[in-house]
Structures are given as C-alpha cells and as structure tokens.
C-alpha positions as a printed NumPy array, in Angstrom:
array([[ 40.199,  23.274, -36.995],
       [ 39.44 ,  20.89 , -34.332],
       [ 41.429,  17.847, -33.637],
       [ 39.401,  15.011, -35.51 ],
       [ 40.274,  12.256, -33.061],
       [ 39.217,  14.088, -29.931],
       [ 36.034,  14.511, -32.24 ],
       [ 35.623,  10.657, -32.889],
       [ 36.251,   9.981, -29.104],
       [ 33.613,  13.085, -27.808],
       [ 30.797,  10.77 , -31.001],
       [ 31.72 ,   7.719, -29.199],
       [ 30.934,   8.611, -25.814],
       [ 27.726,  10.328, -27.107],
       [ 26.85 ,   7.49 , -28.495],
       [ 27.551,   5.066, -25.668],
       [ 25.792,   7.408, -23.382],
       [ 22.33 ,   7.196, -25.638],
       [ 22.886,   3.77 , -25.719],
       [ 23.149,   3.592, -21.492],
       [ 20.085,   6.055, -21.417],
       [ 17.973,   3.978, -23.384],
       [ 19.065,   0.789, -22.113],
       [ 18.303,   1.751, -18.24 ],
       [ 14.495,   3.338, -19.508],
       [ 13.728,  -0.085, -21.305],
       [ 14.946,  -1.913, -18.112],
       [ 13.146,   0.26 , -15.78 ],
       [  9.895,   0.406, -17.973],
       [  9.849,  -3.672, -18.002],
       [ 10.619,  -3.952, -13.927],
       [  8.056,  -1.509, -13.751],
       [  5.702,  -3.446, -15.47 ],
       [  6.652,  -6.671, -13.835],
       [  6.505,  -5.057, -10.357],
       [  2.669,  -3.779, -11.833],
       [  1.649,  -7.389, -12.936],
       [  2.527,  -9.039,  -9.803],
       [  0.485,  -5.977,  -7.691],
       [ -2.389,  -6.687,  -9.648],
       [ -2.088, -10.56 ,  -9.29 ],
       [ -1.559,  -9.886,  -5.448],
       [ -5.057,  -7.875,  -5.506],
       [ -6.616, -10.797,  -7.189],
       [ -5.86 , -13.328,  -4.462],
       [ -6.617, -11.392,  -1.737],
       [ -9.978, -10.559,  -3.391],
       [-10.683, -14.028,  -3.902],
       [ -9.798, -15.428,  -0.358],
       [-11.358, -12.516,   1.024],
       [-14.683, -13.985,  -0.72 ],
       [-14.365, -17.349,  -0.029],
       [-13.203, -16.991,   3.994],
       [-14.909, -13.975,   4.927],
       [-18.284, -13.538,   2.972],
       [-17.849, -17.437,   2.684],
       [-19.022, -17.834,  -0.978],
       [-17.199, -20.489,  -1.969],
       [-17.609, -23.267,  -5.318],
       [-18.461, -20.301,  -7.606],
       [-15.667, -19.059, -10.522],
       [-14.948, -15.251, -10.036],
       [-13.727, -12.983, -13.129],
       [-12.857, -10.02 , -12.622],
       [-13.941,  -7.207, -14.396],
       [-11.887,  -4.192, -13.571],
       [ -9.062,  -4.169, -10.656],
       [ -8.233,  -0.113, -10.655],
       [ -5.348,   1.22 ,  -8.826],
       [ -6.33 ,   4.799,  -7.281],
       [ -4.845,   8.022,  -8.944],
       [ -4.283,  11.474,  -7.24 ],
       [ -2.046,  13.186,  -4.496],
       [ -3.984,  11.13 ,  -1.719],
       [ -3.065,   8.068,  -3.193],
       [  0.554,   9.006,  -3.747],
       [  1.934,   7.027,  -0.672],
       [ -1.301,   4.45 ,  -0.302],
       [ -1.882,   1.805,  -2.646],
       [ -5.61 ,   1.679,  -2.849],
       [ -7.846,  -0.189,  -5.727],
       [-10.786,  -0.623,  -6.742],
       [-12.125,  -4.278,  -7.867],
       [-15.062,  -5.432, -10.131],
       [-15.599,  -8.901,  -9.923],
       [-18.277, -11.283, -11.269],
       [-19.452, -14.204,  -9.107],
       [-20.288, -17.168, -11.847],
       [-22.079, -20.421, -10.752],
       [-19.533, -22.905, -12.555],
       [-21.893, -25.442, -13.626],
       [-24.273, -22.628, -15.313],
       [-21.572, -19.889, -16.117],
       [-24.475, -18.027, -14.859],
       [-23.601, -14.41 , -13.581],
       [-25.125, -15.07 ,  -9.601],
       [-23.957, -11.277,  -8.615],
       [-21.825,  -8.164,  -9.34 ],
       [-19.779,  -6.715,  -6.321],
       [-17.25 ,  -4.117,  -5.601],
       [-14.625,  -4.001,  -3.173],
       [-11.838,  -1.614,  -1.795],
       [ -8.484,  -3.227,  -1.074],
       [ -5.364,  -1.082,   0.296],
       [ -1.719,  -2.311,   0.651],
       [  0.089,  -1.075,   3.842],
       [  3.775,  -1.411,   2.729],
       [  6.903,  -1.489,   5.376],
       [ 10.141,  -1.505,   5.059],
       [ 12.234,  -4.581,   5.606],
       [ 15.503,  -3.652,   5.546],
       [ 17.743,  -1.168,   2.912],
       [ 16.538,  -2.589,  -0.532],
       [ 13.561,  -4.583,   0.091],
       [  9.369,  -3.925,   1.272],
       [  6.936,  -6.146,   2.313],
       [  3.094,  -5.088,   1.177],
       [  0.451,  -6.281,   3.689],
       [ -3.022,  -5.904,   1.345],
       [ -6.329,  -5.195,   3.671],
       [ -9.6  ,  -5.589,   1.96 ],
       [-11.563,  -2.822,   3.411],
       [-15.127,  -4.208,   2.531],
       [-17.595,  -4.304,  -0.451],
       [-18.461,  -0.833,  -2.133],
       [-21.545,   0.507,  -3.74 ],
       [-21.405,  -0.731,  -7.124],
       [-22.785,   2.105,  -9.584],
       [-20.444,   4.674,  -7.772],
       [-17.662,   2.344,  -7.902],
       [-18.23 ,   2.091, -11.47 ],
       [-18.427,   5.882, -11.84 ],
       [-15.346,   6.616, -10.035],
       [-13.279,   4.754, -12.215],
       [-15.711,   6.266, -14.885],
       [-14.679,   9.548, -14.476],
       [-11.056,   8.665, -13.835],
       [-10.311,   6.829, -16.619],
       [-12.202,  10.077, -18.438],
       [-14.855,   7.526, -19.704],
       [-17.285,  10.45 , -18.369],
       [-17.231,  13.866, -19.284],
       [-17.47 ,  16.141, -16.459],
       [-18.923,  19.604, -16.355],
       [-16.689,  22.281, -15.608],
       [-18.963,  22.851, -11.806],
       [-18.572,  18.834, -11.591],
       [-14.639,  19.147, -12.062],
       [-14.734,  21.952,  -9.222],
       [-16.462,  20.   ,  -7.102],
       [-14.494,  16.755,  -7.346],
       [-10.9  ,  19.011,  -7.193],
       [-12.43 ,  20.436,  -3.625],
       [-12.702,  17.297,  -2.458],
       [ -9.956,  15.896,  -3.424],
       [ -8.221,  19.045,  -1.514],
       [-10.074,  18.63 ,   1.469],
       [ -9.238,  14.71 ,   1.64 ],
       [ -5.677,  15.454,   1.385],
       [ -5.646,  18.116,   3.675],
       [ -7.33 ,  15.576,   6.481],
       [ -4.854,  12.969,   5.824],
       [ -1.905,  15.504,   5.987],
       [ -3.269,  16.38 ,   8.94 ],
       [ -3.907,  12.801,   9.635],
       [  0.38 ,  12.141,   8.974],
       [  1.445,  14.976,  11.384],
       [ -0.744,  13.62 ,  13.956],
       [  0.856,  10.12 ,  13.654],
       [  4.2  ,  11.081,  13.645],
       [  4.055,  13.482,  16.639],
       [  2.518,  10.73 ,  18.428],
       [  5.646,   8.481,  17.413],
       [  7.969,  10.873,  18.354],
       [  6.288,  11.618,  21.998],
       [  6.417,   7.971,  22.343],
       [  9.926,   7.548,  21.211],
       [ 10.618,  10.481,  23.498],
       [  9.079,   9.006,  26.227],
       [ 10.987,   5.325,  26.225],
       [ 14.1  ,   7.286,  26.036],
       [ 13.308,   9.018,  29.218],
       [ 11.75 ,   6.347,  30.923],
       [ 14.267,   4.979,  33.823],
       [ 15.309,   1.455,  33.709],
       [ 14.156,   0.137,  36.585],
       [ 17.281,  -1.511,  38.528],
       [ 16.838,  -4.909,  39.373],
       [ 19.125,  -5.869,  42.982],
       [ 20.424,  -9.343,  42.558],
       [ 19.492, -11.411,  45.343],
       [ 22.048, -12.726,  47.855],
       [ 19.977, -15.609,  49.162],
       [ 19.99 , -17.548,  45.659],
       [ 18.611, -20.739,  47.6  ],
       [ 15.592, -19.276,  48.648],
       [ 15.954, -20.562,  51.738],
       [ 15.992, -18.736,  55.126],
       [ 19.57 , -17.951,  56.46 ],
       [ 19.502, -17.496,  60.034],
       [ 22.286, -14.658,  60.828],
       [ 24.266, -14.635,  64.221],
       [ 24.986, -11.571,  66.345],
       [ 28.525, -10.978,  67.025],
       [ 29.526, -11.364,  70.33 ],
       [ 32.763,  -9.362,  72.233]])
C-alpha cells in the first residue's frame, strides 16, 4: 500500500495546479477581451475622424453597423477590418448614406513589454462586397463547393505575394543595415585656426 500522506500531498498539488490553470485561462480570456474592446473602440474613432476631417462630413450622428476584424493566414500579423457605418442627419434620424471602409493597424514595438498601434484608414469600399465578405466569413452565406475553391486559391495566392512581399522587405533592411555598417565615417580634421582669422606665418631665418 501506498503511503496515504504522500497521497494527500500529490491531491493537493493536483488540486492547486487546476486551480492555477483555470485561474490564468479566466485572466487571459478577460485581458483578451479587454485588449478586443479597446481595438474595436480604437477603430471607431479613427473611422469617425477619418469622416469628419477627410471626407469632411461633419454635424451628422454615425452608428455603426458592423466593425469586422479580418480572419485568415494573411491577416495573421496585420490587423485589418472592415467597418459598416450609417451616416444619420441628427435632427431627422434620417439614414443620409451607407458606407464601407477598410482600416489597418501598423503595430511597432516600443520597447520589451509594450506596442504602439498606428490605425490607417485605407479608403471607402464597395458596399455590397463588403457586406458579402463578411457574409461569407461569418458563414452567413453558404458557399458552393467550386465557390470555396475559388476563394481558398485566392487566399493562397494573396499570401504567397505578401510572403514574397516580407522577404523582399527584409532583404532590403538587411542590405541597408549592411551598408551603414560599411559605410566609412568620414573624419572630420579639427581646425587649428579656431578664430577664423588669417595668421600670417614667418619664415625662419639662419
């Protein structure tokens, strides 16, 4: 038989373990969500000033009706969405227009821990394909089998060009690094004449 105390201490440190485990997932789950929420909210404002400074449409309410974040091996490393809005005349809560927009977030590193996320707001999109995009990614449409081949070979091809795309990029950084490296520092001679003004020298004379 087994000694029962080493059994009670092998149960406890099962137990504190699960407890850890599911501690940490609920923790990451709700940072996860926070860090989400805040995204969104991020897309939101940019959307909005990008309407009212760019397209200058100001004085009307905008609600937005779908802010979609991009799904797929392309969008692994980008954060790209797509953004529904409604542009309401206040006074009338009349709908005035419908628009889509793309907006992508160009993160960079700060330092160890933290990243800054630049958002770009690449221009209005074609509404109706907007709207089937999302569509078909949320699964909203059903896709023929020939559709589903299609839209995989595409999706292949588009991350194949920006693979290609990557490489490019970072063997232009590294030539560029390279060359800095190599470059000579040009060597500055310190002046002897700090005045500036002309100092007459005399010959020598046996």
């Amino acid at each position: 038989m087994g000694n029962p105390s080493m059994t009670i201490v092998l149960l406890v440190v099962l137990v504190v373990v699960i407890i850890f485990v599911i501690v940490t997932t609920i923790t990451g789950r709700k940072a996860s969500k926070k860090e989400k929420a805040k995204r969104y909210q991020e897309v939101r404002n940019q959307i909005k000033d990008y309407i009212a400074t760019v397209e200058k449409r100001r004085n009307l309410r905008i609600e937005f009706e779908k802010v979609y974040a991009r799904k797929g091996a392309e969008y692994k490393y980008r954060d790209v969405f797509d953004v529904i809005v409604e542009l309401i005349e206040p006074k009338t809560n009349k709908v005035l227009e419908v628009r889509a927009y793309e907006i992508e977030g160009l993160t960079t590193k700060i330092d160890k821990k933290n990243y800054k996320t630049d958002w770009v707001v690449n221009g209005a999109l074609e509404l109706e394909e907007t709207k089937r995009r999302i569509a078909i990614a949320e699964k909203e449409i059903k896709l023929t089998k020939s559709e589903k081949q299609l839209i995989r070979q595409e999706e292949k091809v588009r991350e194949k060009e920006l693979k290609a795309k990557e490489r490019e990029e970072l063997k232009t950084a590294k030539i560029d690094h390279k060359k800095k490296k190599t470059e000579p520092t040009p060597i500055v001679r310190p002046s002897q004449n700090v005045s500036g003004k002309f100092i007459p020298t005399r010959k020598k004379t046996d």
